[in-house]
PDB file of C-alpha atoms and ligand atoms in Angstrom:
ATOM      1  CA  UNK A 237      -0.111   0.012  -0.119  1.00 89.00           C
ATOM      2  CA  UNK A 238       1.373   3.551  -1.044  1.00 95.00           C
ATOM      3  CA  UNK A 239       1.525   6.354   1.477  1.00 97.00           C
ATOM      4  CA  UNK A 240       0.398   9.637   0.588  1.00 98.00           C
ATOM      5  CA  UNK A 241       0.196  13.062   2.077  1.00 98.00           C
ATOM      6  CA  UNK A 242      -1.079  15.836  -0.479  1.00 98.00           C
ATOM      7  CA  UNK A 243      -1.364  18.735   1.771  1.00 98.00           C
ATOM      8  CA  UNK A 244       2.340  19.693   3.070  1.00 98.00           C
ATOM      9  CA  UNK A 245       3.692  23.330   3.560  1.00 97.00           C
ATOM     10  CA  UNK A 246       7.390  24.345   3.773  1.00 97.00           C
ATOM     11  CA  UNK A 247       9.163  27.309   4.510  1.00 95.00           C
ATOM     12  CA  UNK A 248       8.475  29.085   1.338  1.00 95.00           C
ATOM     13  CA  UNK A 249       4.967  29.772   3.094  1.00 95.00           C
ATOM     14  CA  UNK A 250       4.242  29.483   6.925  1.00 94.00           C
ATOM     15  CA  UNK A 251       6.095  25.968   7.351  1.00 94.00           C
ATOM     16  CA  UNK A 252       9.070  25.384   9.484  1.00 93.00           C
ATOM     17  CA  UNK A 253      10.909  23.032   7.286  1.00 96.00           C
ATOM     18  CA  UNK A 254      12.966  23.910   3.899  1.00 96.00           C
ATOM     19  CA  UNK A 255      11.500  21.762   0.532  1.00 97.00           C
ATOM     20  CA  UNK A 256      14.385  19.800   0.561  1.00 97.00           C
ATOM     21  CA  UNK A 257      14.046  18.795   4.600  1.00 97.00           C
ATOM     22  CA  UNK A 258      10.730  17.828   4.133  1.00 98.00           C
ATOM     23  CA  UNK A 259      11.345  15.625   1.195  1.00 98.00           C
ATOM     24  CA  UNK A 260      13.747  14.229   3.726  1.00 97.00           C
ATOM     25  CA  UNK A 261      11.328  13.745   6.637  1.00 97.00           C
ATOM     26  CA  UNK A 262       8.674  12.287   4.031  1.00 97.00           C
ATOM     27  CA  UNK A 263      10.943   9.806   2.824  1.00 97.00           C
ATOM     28  CA  UNK A 264      12.215   8.870   6.365  1.00 96.00           C
ATOM     29  CA  UNK A 265       8.874   8.278   7.474  1.00 96.00           C
ATOM     30  CA  UNK A 266       7.754   6.013   4.511  1.00 96.00           C
ATOM     31  CA  UNK A 267       5.788   8.184   2.173  1.00 97.00           C
ATOM     32  CA  UNK A 268       5.691   7.017  -1.397  1.00 97.00           C
ATOM     33  CA  UNK A 269       3.857  10.209  -2.830  1.00 98.00           C
ATOM     34  CA  UNK A 270       3.432  13.717  -1.381  1.00 98.00           C
ATOM     35  CA  UNK A 271       2.436  17.058  -2.583  1.00 98.00           C
ATOM     36  CA  UNK A 272       3.774  20.313  -1.407  1.00 98.00           C
ATOM     37  CA  UNK A 273       0.895  22.694  -0.877  1.00 98.00           C
ATOM     38  CA  UNK A 274       2.558  25.575  -0.198  1.00 97.00           C
ATOM     39  CA  UNK A 275       0.115  29.206   0.245  1.00 97.00           C
ATOM     40  CA  UNK A 276      -0.081  31.294  -3.007  1.00 96.00           C
ATOM     41  CA  UNK A 277       2.846  30.410  -4.320  1.00 96.00           C
ATOM     42  CA  UNK A 278       4.860  27.371  -6.112  1.00 97.00           C
ATOM     43  CA  UNK A 279       8.563  28.243  -5.657  1.00 97.00           C
ATOM     44  CA  UNK A 280       9.152  25.686  -2.793  1.00 97.00           C
ATOM     45  CA  UNK A 281       7.594  22.902  -5.090  1.00 98.00           C
ATOM     46  CA  UNK A 282       9.933  23.981  -7.835  1.00 98.00           C
ATOM     47  CA  UNK A 283      13.207  24.181  -5.666  1.00 97.00           C
ATOM     48  CA  UNK A 284      12.832  20.409  -4.906  1.00 98.00           C
ATOM     49  CA  UNK A 285      11.037  18.849  -8.067  1.00 97.00           C
ATOM     50  CA  UNK A 286      13.961  17.045  -9.589  1.00 97.00           C
ATOM     51  CA  UNK A 287      15.664  16.329  -6.034  1.00 97.00           C
ATOM     52  CA  UNK A 288      12.432  14.353  -4.846  1.00 97.00           C
ATOM     53  CA  UNK A 289      12.547  12.752  -8.458  1.00 96.00           C
ATOM     54  CA  UNK A 290      16.252  11.686  -7.636  1.00 96.00           C
ATOM     55  CA  UNK A 291      15.402  10.532  -4.082  1.00 95.00           C
ATOM     56  CA  UNK A 292      12.089   8.134  -5.684  1.00 95.00           C
ATOM     57  CA  UNK A 293       9.519   9.727  -4.209  1.00 97.00           C
ATOM     58  CA  UNK A 294       6.464  11.274  -6.354  1.00 97.00           C
ATOM     59  CA  UNK A 295       6.018  14.797  -5.668  1.00 98.00           C
ATOM     60  CA  UNK A 296       2.290  16.010  -7.458  1.00 97.00           C
ATOM     61  CA  UNK A 297       2.597  19.714  -7.989  1.00 97.00           C
ATOM     62  CA  UNK A 298       0.312  21.384  -5.727  1.00 98.00           C
ATOM     63  CA  UNK A 299      -0.282  24.981  -4.309  1.00 98.00           C
ATOM     64  CA  UNK A 300      -3.167  26.244  -1.816  1.00 98.00           C
ATOM     65  CA  UNK A 301      -4.870  28.995  -2.819  1.00 98.00           C
ATOM     66  CA  UNK A 302      -6.521  31.737  -0.582  1.00 97.00           C
ATOM     67  CA  UNK A 303      -9.921  33.060  -2.046  1.00 98.00           C
ATOM     68  CA  UNK A 304     -12.480  34.540  -0.503  1.00 97.00           C
ATOM     69  CA  UNK A 305     -16.344  33.402  -0.393  1.00 97.00           C
ATOM     70  CA  UNK A 306     -19.121  35.501   1.095  1.00 96.00           C
ATOM     71  CA  UNK A 307     -16.142  37.220   3.211  1.00 92.00           C
ATOM     72  CA  UNK A 308     -15.035  34.008   4.611  1.00 92.00           C
ATOM     73  CA  UNK A 309     -11.419  33.007   4.066  1.00 93.00           C
ATOM     74  CA  UNK A 310     -11.336  29.943   1.607  1.00 97.00           C
ATOM     75  CA  UNK A 311      -8.686  27.891   0.771  1.00 98.00           C
ATOM     76  CA  UNK A 312      -8.431  25.853  -2.198  1.00 98.00           C
ATOM     77  CA  UNK A 313      -6.058  23.599  -3.244  1.00 98.00           C
ATOM     78  CA  UNK A 314      -4.979  22.758  -6.676  1.00 98.00           C
ATOM     79  CA  UNK A 315      -3.061  20.051  -8.197  1.00 98.00           C
ATOM     80  CA  UNK A 316      -1.779  18.772 -11.433  1.00 97.00           C
ATOM     81  CA  UNK A 317      -1.699  22.477 -13.228  1.00 97.00           C
ATOM     82  CA  UNK A 318       0.387  23.909 -15.895  1.00 97.00           C
ATOM     83  CA  UNK A 319       2.990  25.312 -14.002  1.00 97.00           C
ATOM     84  CA  UNK A 320       3.552  28.235 -16.819  1.00 97.00           C
ATOM     85  CA  UNK A 321       0.156  29.257 -16.736  1.00 98.00           C
ATOM     86  CA  UNK A 322       0.127  32.896 -17.030  1.00 98.00           C
ATOM     87  CA  UNK A 323      -3.085  33.532 -15.272  1.00 98.00           C
ATOM     88  CA  UNK A 324      -2.767  31.368 -12.623  1.00 98.00           C
ATOM     89  CA  UNK A 325       0.983  32.381 -11.585  1.00 98.00           C
ATOM     90  CA  UNK A 326      -0.234  35.794 -11.945  1.00 98.00           C
ATOM     91  CA  UNK A 327      -3.076  35.225  -9.390  1.00 98.00           C
ATOM     92  CA  UNK A 328      -1.066  33.972  -6.856  1.00 97.00           C
ATOM     93  CA  UNK A 329       1.468  36.700  -7.083  1.00 95.00           C
ATOM     94  CA  UNK A 330      -1.156  39.220  -6.472  1.00 96.00           C
ATOM     95  CA  UNK A 331      -2.194  37.628  -3.281  1.00 95.00           C
ATOM     96  CA  UNK A 332       1.733  37.177  -2.584  1.00 89.00           C
ATOM     97  CA  UNK A 333       2.628  40.769  -2.999  1.00 90.00           C
ATOM     98  CA  UNK A 334      -0.567  41.890  -0.745  1.00 92.00           C
ATOM     99  CA  UNK A 335       0.932  40.289   1.928  1.00 92.00           C
ATOM    100  CA  UNK A 336       3.686  42.737   3.110  1.00 88.00           C
ATOM    101  CA  UNK A 337       1.875  45.731   3.589  1.00 91.00           C
ATOM    102  CA  UNK A 338      -0.758  43.382   5.565  1.00 95.00           C
ATOM    103  CA  UNK A 339       1.644  42.623   7.873  1.00 95.00           C
ATOM    104  CA  UNK A 340       2.500  46.065   8.594  1.00 94.00           C
ATOM    105  CA  UNK A 341      -1.228  46.607   9.308  1.00 97.00           C
ATOM    106  CA  UNK A 342      -1.814  43.915  11.516  1.00 98.00           C
ATOM    107  CA  UNK A 343       1.486  44.829  13.358  1.00 97.00           C
ATOM    108  CA  UNK A 344       0.649  48.598  13.883  1.00 97.00           C
ATOM    109  CA  UNK A 345      -2.710  47.590  15.463  1.00 97.00           C
ATOM    110  CA  UNK A 346      -1.341  45.421  17.773  1.00 97.00           C
ATOM    111  CA  UNK A 347       1.154  47.897  18.651  1.00 96.00           C
ATOM    112  CA  UNK A 348      -1.518  50.445  19.571  1.00 96.00           C
ATOM    113  CA  UNK A 349      -2.714  47.808  22.134  1.00 96.00           C
ATOM    114  CA  UNK A 350       0.571  47.553  23.547  1.00 96.00           C
ATOM    115  CA  UNK A 351       1.441  44.621  22.025  1.00 96.00           C
ATOM    116  CA  UNK A 352       5.158  45.540  21.188  1.00 94.00           C
ATOM    117  CA  UNK A 353       6.389  43.598  18.512  1.00 94.00           C
ATOM    118  CA  UNK A 354       8.641  44.620  15.523  1.00 90.00           C
ATOM    119  CA  UNK A 355       8.210  44.056  12.156  1.00 90.00           C
ATOM    120  CA  UNK A 356      12.012  43.196  11.272  1.00 90.00           C
ATOM    121  CA  UNK A 357      11.650  40.444  13.921  1.00 90.00           C
ATOM    122  CA  UNK A 358       8.809  39.206  12.125  1.00 92.00           C
ATOM    123  CA  UNK A 359      10.478  39.695   8.836  1.00 89.00           C
ATOM    124  CA  UNK A 360      13.170  37.349  10.430  1.00 89.00           C
ATOM    125  CA  UNK A 361      10.655  34.604  10.817  1.00 88.00           C
ATOM    126  CA  UNK A 362       9.173  35.098   7.045  1.00 86.00           C
ATOM    127  CA  UNK A 363       9.581  32.541   4.618  1.00 79.00           C
ATOM    128  CA  UNK A 364      12.394  31.834   2.280  1.00 83.00           C
ATOM    129  CA  UNK A 365      10.667  34.185  -0.530  1.00 81.00           C
ATOM    130  CA  UNK A 366       9.745  36.815   1.978  1.00 84.00           C
ATOM    131  CA  UNK A 367       6.462  35.530   2.165  1.00 90.00           C
ATOM    132  CA  UNK A 368       4.472  37.364   5.354  1.00 93.00           C
ATOM    133  CA  UNK A 369       1.564  35.444   7.128  1.00 94.00           C
ATOM    134  CA  UNK A 370      -0.164  35.721   9.966  1.00 96.00           C
ATOM    135  CA  UNK A 371       1.336  32.396  11.349  1.00 94.00           C
ATOM    136  CA  UNK A 372       4.936  34.354  11.518  1.00 94.00           C
ATOM    137  CA  UNK A 373       3.186  37.067  13.351  1.00 96.00           C
ATOM    138  CA  UNK A 374       1.870  34.321  15.765  1.00 95.00           C
ATOM    139  CA  UNK A 375       5.474  32.993  16.074  1.00 93.00           C
ATOM    140  CA  UNK A 376       6.656  36.913  17.270  1.00 95.00           C
ATOM    141  CA  UNK A 377       4.196  37.203  19.479  1.00 96.00           C
ATOM    142  CA  UNK A 378       4.937  33.669  21.270  1.00 95.00           C
ATOM    143  CA  UNK A 379       8.472  34.424  21.337  1.00 93.00           C
ATOM    144  CA  UNK A 380       8.133  37.525  23.225  1.00 94.00           C
ATOM    145  CA  UNK A 381       6.051  35.826  25.711  1.00 96.00           C
ATOM    146  CA  UNK A 382       2.364  37.844  24.692  1.00 97.00           C
ATOM    147  CA  UNK A 383       0.912  34.333  24.292  1.00 97.00           C
ATOM    148  CA  UNK A 384       1.741  30.584  25.094  1.00 95.00           C
ATOM    149  CA  UNK A 385       0.186  29.126  21.520  1.00 92.00           C
ATOM    150  CA  UNK A 386      -0.610  29.943  18.151  1.00 90.00           C
ATOM    151  CA  UNK A 387      -3.975  29.119  18.835  1.00 92.00           C
ATOM    152  CA  UNK A 388      -4.626  32.269  21.940  1.00 96.00           C
ATOM    153  CA  UNK A 389      -2.862  34.544  19.275  1.00 97.00           C
ATOM    154  CA  UNK A 390      -5.308  33.834  16.743  1.00 97.00           C
ATOM    155  CA  UNK A 391      -8.194  33.610  19.273  1.00 97.00           C
ATOM    156  CA  UNK A 392      -7.151  36.580  20.778  1.00 97.00           C
ATOM    157  CA  UNK A 393      -5.641  38.949  18.992  1.00 98.00           C
ATOM    158  CA  UNK A 394      -5.236  38.114  14.724  1.00 98.00           C
ATOM    159  CA  UNK A 395      -8.074  35.434  13.693  1.00 95.00           C
ATOM    160  CA  UNK A 396     -11.072  36.812  11.229  1.00 89.00           C
ATOM    161  CA  UNK A 397     -13.189  38.292  14.457  1.00 90.00           C
ATOM    162  CA  UNK A 398     -10.469  40.092  16.565  1.00 97.00           C
ATOM    163  CA  UNK A 399      -9.333  43.881  16.489  1.00 98.00           C
ATOM    164  CA  UNK A 400      -6.366  43.240  14.541  1.00 98.00           C
ATOM    165  CA  UNK A 401      -7.644  41.380  12.041  1.00 96.00           C
ATOM    166  CA  UNK A 402      -6.620  42.529   8.721  1.00 95.00           C
ATOM    167  CA  UNK A 403      -7.757  40.728   5.127  1.00 92.00           C
ATOM    168  CA  UNK A 404      -5.261  40.459   2.432  1.00 93.00           C
ATOM    169  CA  UNK A 405      -6.093  40.575  -1.016  1.00 95.00           C
ATOM    170  CA  UNK A 406      -7.793  37.273  -2.291  1.00 97.00           C
ATOM    171  CA  UNK A 407      -9.784  36.270  -5.373  1.00 98.00           C
ATOM    172  CA  UNK A 408     -13.483  34.994  -5.277  1.00 98.00           C
ATOM    173  CA  UNK A 409     -13.224  31.441  -4.827  1.00 98.00           C
ATOM    174  CA  UNK A 410     -15.171  31.358  -8.049  1.00 98.00           C
ATOM    175  CA  UNK A 411     -12.320  33.219 -10.209  1.00 98.00           C
ATOM    176  CA  UNK A 412      -9.787  30.886  -8.088  1.00 98.00           C
ATOM    177  CA  UNK A 413     -11.598  27.540  -9.475  1.00 98.00           C
ATOM    178  CA  UNK A 414     -12.026  28.868 -12.756  1.00 98.00           C
ATOM    179  CA  UNK A 415      -8.185  30.243 -13.379  1.00 98.00           C
ATOM    180  CA  UNK A 416      -7.221  26.695 -11.886  1.00 98.00           C
ATOM    181  CA  UNK A 417      -9.388  24.578 -14.284  1.00 97.00           C
ATOM    182  CA  UNK A 418      -8.088  26.744 -16.798  1.00 97.00           C
ATOM    183  CA  UNK A 419      -4.685  26.059 -16.127  1.00 97.00           C
ATOM    184  CA  UNK A 420      -5.586  22.561 -16.629  1.00 96.00           C
ATOM    185  CA  UNK A 421      -5.380  21.728 -13.054  1.00 97.00           C
ATOM    186  CA  UNK A 422      -7.994  20.277 -10.317  1.00 97.00           C
ATOM    187  CA  UNK A 423      -9.398  22.054  -7.600  1.00 98.00           C
ATOM    188  CA  UNK A 424     -10.168  21.027  -4.029  1.00 98.00           C
ATOM    189  CA  UNK A 425     -11.476  22.679  -1.228  1.00 98.00           C
ATOM    190  CA  UNK A 426      -9.324  22.404   1.873  1.00 98.00           C
ATOM    191  CA  UNK A 427     -10.440  21.260   5.340  1.00 98.00           C
ATOM    192  CA  UNK A 428     -14.175  21.392   4.116  1.00 98.00           C
ATOM    193  CA  UNK A 429     -14.670  21.477   7.913  1.00 97.00           C
ATOM    194  CA  UNK A 430     -13.874  25.248   8.465  1.00 95.00           C
ATOM    195  CA  UNK A 431     -16.259  26.285   6.496  1.00 95.00           C
ATOM    196  CA  UNK A 432     -18.953  25.816   9.004  1.00 91.00           C
ATOM    197  CA  UNK A 433     -21.786  25.922   6.775  1.00 95.00           C
ATOM    198  CA  UNK A 434     -22.584  23.623   4.296  1.00 97.00           C
ATOM    199  CA  UNK A 435     -24.775  25.631   2.244  1.00 98.00           C
ATOM    200  CA  UNK A 436     -21.121  27.518   1.431  1.00 98.00           C
ATOM    201  CA  UNK A 437     -20.178  24.137   0.123  1.00 98.00           C
ATOM    202  CA  UNK A 438     -22.706  23.843  -2.286  1.00 98.00           C
ATOM    203  CA  UNK A 439     -22.069  27.488  -3.791  1.00 98.00           C
ATOM    204  CA  UNK A 440     -18.770  26.165  -4.409  1.00 98.00           C
ATOM    205  CA  UNK A 441     -19.770  22.938  -6.198  1.00 98.00           C
ATOM    206  CA  UNK A 442     -22.116  25.334  -7.996  1.00 98.00           C
ATOM    207  CA  UNK A 443     -19.312  27.185  -9.400  1.00 98.00           C
ATOM    208  CA  UNK A 444     -17.489  24.071 -10.216  1.00 97.00           C
ATOM    209  CA  UNK A 445     -15.196  22.937  -7.371  1.00 98.00           C
ATOM    210  CA  UNK A 446     -13.946  19.445  -8.608  1.00 97.00           C
ATOM    211  CA  UNK A 447     -13.580  18.230  -5.355  1.00 98.00           C
ATOM    212  CA  UNK A 448     -13.240  18.167  -1.489  1.00 98.00           C
ATOM    213  CA  UNK A 449     -10.380  17.192   1.096  1.00 98.00           C
ATOM    214  CA  UNK A 450     -12.288  14.560   2.837  1.00 98.00           C
ATOM    215  CA  UNK A 451      -9.333  13.074   4.466  1.00 98.00           C
ATOM    216  CA  UNK A 452      -7.797  15.506   6.154  1.00 98.00           C
ATOM    217  CA  UNK A 453      -5.534  14.528   8.905  1.00 96.00           C
ATOM    218  CA  UNK A 454      -7.063  16.750  11.705  1.00 93.00           C
ATOM    219  CA  UNK A 455     -10.537  16.227  11.039  1.00 92.00           C
ATOM    220  CA  UNK A 456     -12.351  13.685  13.059  1.00 94.00           C
ATOM    221  CA  UNK A 457     -14.199  10.382  11.520  1.00 95.00           C
ATOM    222  CA  UNK A 458     -17.599  11.713  11.797  1.00 96.00           C
ATOM    223  CA  UNK A 459     -16.252  14.844   9.374  1.00 97.00           C
ATOM    224  CA  UNK A 460     -14.495  12.306   6.959  1.00 98.00           C
ATOM    225  CA  UNK A 461     -17.848  10.474   6.589  1.00 98.00           C
ATOM    226  CA  UNK A 462     -19.845  13.780   6.480  1.00 98.00           C
ATOM    227  CA  UNK A 463     -17.745  15.103   3.614  1.00 98.00           C
ATOM    228  CA  UNK A 464     -17.264  11.531   1.810  1.00 98.00           C
ATOM    229  CA  UNK A 465     -20.781  11.489   1.400  1.00 98.00           C
ATOM    230  CA  UNK A 466     -21.120  15.058  -0.400  1.00 98.00           C
ATOM    231  CA  UNK A 467     -18.374  14.260  -2.347  1.00 97.00           C
ATOM    232  CA  UNK A 468     -20.202  11.000  -3.507  1.00 97.00           C
ATOM    233  CA  UNK A 469     -23.185  12.699  -4.234  1.00 97.00           C
ATOM    234  CA  UNK A 470     -21.953  15.325  -6.291  1.00 97.00           C
ATOM    235  CA  UNK A 471     -19.478  13.339  -8.131  1.00 95.00           C
ATOM    236  CA  UNK A 472     -16.611  14.973  -6.579  1.00 97.00           C
ATOM    237  CA  UNK A 473     -13.064  13.699  -6.544  1.00 96.00           C
ATOM    238  CA  UNK A 474     -11.429  13.597  -2.802  1.00 98.00           C
ATOM    239  CA  UNK A 475      -8.336  14.045  -1.713  1.00 98.00           C
ATOM    240  CA  UNK A 476      -6.309  14.064   1.459  1.00 98.00           C
ATOM    241  CA  UNK A 477      -3.511  15.372   3.681  1.00 98.00           C
ATOM    242  CA  UNK A 478      -1.928  16.310   6.873  1.00 97.00           C
ATOM    243  CA  UNK A 479      -1.521  20.203   6.455  1.00 97.00           C
ATOM    244  CA  UNK A 480       1.872  19.796   7.924  1.00 97.00           C
ATOM    245  CA  UNK A 481       3.384  23.007   9.045  1.00 95.00           C
ATOM    246  CA  UNK A 482       6.191  21.752  11.323  1.00 94.00           C
ATOM    247  CA  UNK A 483       4.993  22.634  14.910  1.00 85.00           C
ATOM    248  CA  UNK A 484       4.741  19.929  17.499  1.00 80.00           C
ATOM    249  CA  UNK A 485       1.338  18.018  16.931  1.00 85.00           C
ATOM    250  CA  UNK A 486       1.921  18.456  13.141  1.00 91.00           C
ATOM    251  CA  UNK A 487       5.385  16.358  13.323  1.00 91.00           C
ATOM    252  CA  UNK A 488       3.695  13.847  15.288  1.00 89.00           C
ATOM    253  CA  UNK A 489       0.660  13.448  12.837  1.00 93.00           C
ATOM    254  CA  UNK A 490       3.226  13.527   9.678  1.00 94.00           C
ATOM    255  CA  UNK A 491       4.426   9.991   9.242  1.00 91.00           C
ATOM    256  CA  UNK A 492       0.957   8.333  10.891  1.00 94.00           C
ATOM    257  CA  UNK A 493      -1.270   9.744   8.328  1.00 96.00           C
ATOM    258  CA  UNK A 494      -1.841   8.560   5.068  1.00 97.00           C
ATOM    259  CA  UNK A 495      -4.884   9.392   2.465  1.00 97.00           C
ATOM    260  CA  UNK A 496      -6.364   6.135   0.998  1.00 97.00           C
ATOM    261  CA  UNK A 497      -4.420   5.312  -2.277  1.00 96.00           C
ATOM    262  CA  UNK A 498      -7.650   5.631  -4.370  1.00 95.00           C
ATOM    263  CA  UNK A 499      -6.949   9.435  -3.846  1.00 97.00           C
ATOM    264  CA  UNK A 500      -4.254   9.063  -6.490  1.00 96.00           C
ATOM    265  CA  UNK A 501      -6.594   7.219  -9.583  1.00 94.00           C
ATOM    266  CA  UNK A 502      -9.674   9.753  -8.491  1.00 95.00           C
ATOM    267  CA  UNK A 503      -6.740  12.793  -9.053  1.00 94.00           C
ATOM    268  CA  UNK A 504      -5.580  11.610 -12.569  1.00 89.00           C
ATOM    269  CA  UNK A 505      -8.908  10.900 -13.936  1.00 79.00           C
ATOM    270  CA  UNK A 506     -10.139  14.684 -12.763  1.00 72.00           C
ATOM    271  CA  UNK A 507     -13.072  13.242 -11.806  1.00 53.00           C
ATOM    272  CA  UNK A 508     -14.934  10.756  -9.437  1.00 51.00           C
ATOM    273  CA  UNK A 509     -15.729   7.039 -10.964  1.00 47.00           C
TER     274      UNK A 509
HETATM  275  P1  LIG B 809      -2.973  34.216   6.402  1.00 60.91           P
HETATM  276  O1  LIG B 809      -2.811  33.894   5.013  1.00 60.91           O
HETATM  277  O2  LIG B 809      -1.700  35.216   6.546  1.00 60.91           O
HETATM  278  O3  LIG B 809      -3.879  34.700   6.666  1.00 60.91           O
HETATM  279  O4  LIG B 809      -2.735  33.309   7.449  1.00 60.91           O
HETATM  280  C1  LIG B 809      -3.636  31.976   7.258  1.00 60.91           C
HETATM  281  C2  LIG B 809      -2.890  30.792   8.037  1.00 60.91           C
HETATM  282  O5  LIG B 809      -2.654  30.826   9.234  1.00 60.91           O
HETATM  283  C3  LIG B 809      -3.212  29.458   7.509  1.00 60.91           C
HETATM  284  O6  LIG B 809      -2.815  29.006   6.554  1.00 60.91           O
HETATM  285  C4  LIG B 809      -2.938  28.810   9.055  1.00 60.91           C
HETATM  286  O7  LIG B 809      -1.737  28.036   8.870  1.00 60.91           O
HETATM  287  C5  LIG B 809      -3.032  29.764  10.015  1.00 60.91           C
HETATM  288  N1  LIG B 809      -4.182  30.336  10.901  1.00 60.91           N
HETATM  289  C6  LIG B 809      -5.346  30.504  10.286  1.00 60.91           C
HETATM  290  N2  LIG B 809      -6.406  30.569  11.004  1.00 60.91           N
HETATM  291  C7  LIG B 809      -5.716  29.699  12.302  1.00 60.91           C
HETATM  292  C8  LIG B 809      -6.302  29.487  13.704  1.00 60.91           C
HETATM  293  N3  LIG B 809      -7.504  29.894  14.271  1.00 60.91           N
HETATM  294  N4  LIG B 809      -5.725  28.927  14.511  1.00 60.91           N
HETATM  295  C9  LIG B 809      -4.029  28.601  14.141  1.00 60.91           C
HETATM  296  N5  LIG B 809      -3.702  28.595  12.843  1.00 60.91           N
HETATM  297  C10 LIG B 809      -4.485  29.668  12.052  1.00 60.91           C
HETATM  298 FE1  LIG B 810      -0.506  27.715   6.325  1.00 60.91          FE
HETATM  299 FE1  LIG B 811      -5.300  25.972   4.583  1.00 60.91          FE
HETATM  300 ZN1  LIG B 812      -2.559  24.351   4.102  1.00 60.91          ZN
END
């Protein structure tokens, strides 16, 4: 049986490990097929494309795109797209480029509330290509002793309903789905349970989303069952992954988790049987 993980971050977005380290770790932990799905860029994937092949591990082209639907932050995974498609690369670059000023605004808002973290410090945690995300701000706040873990930071300071939340530019989910498909790729709703409301999922299905990340490592049997039903009823392909970022709990999941082998055939076909 093949060991598979189709949702992994590196330090080219908000993960802790470099793409090379991720590939090494995946080999040590017995994976056969993985996908590096950094947020809004494929630079980490490109970095180790050949290295992974040399090491005998299958690396599926992937990315996790930040989108917005009804004012909600919706993550859409894309797989097997044309790596040189200009529209898709532009879409990612636009999101990516908006992050810098946005991080500065978040830090300003924190500063106003007496949380004295410094943009330079946050930048020192940034991804290899200067990717700045809320997790980097969270790390700086934990390091400075303002919070004990990232959940505390998101719940009280920078989560979607908090005083220091600042949205970044993100395309509509509908536009992202179309752009991925026009680039020959497959679009998948990441961690569907985080949507909270199935009506939103049906709206994405109406936009033509290709699949759901049914086998998400951090969800429970009930949610897997639930989204599996929705996928089957709507002829959607099913994928799965650990959403590895490299912090404590993630390191435990990575290696124990595998997606069922059927995800490979469904991805390849680009449709559910
Ligand atoms: P950003 O793209 O900068 O808005 O940051 C989004 C990232 O922050 C997500 O991909 C997760 O890695 C992380 N994140 C978002 N919400 C939470 C949360 N409530 N708790 C922990 N991490 C979160
Ligand atoms: Fe992330
Ligand atoms: Fe995500
Ligand atoms: Zn992710």
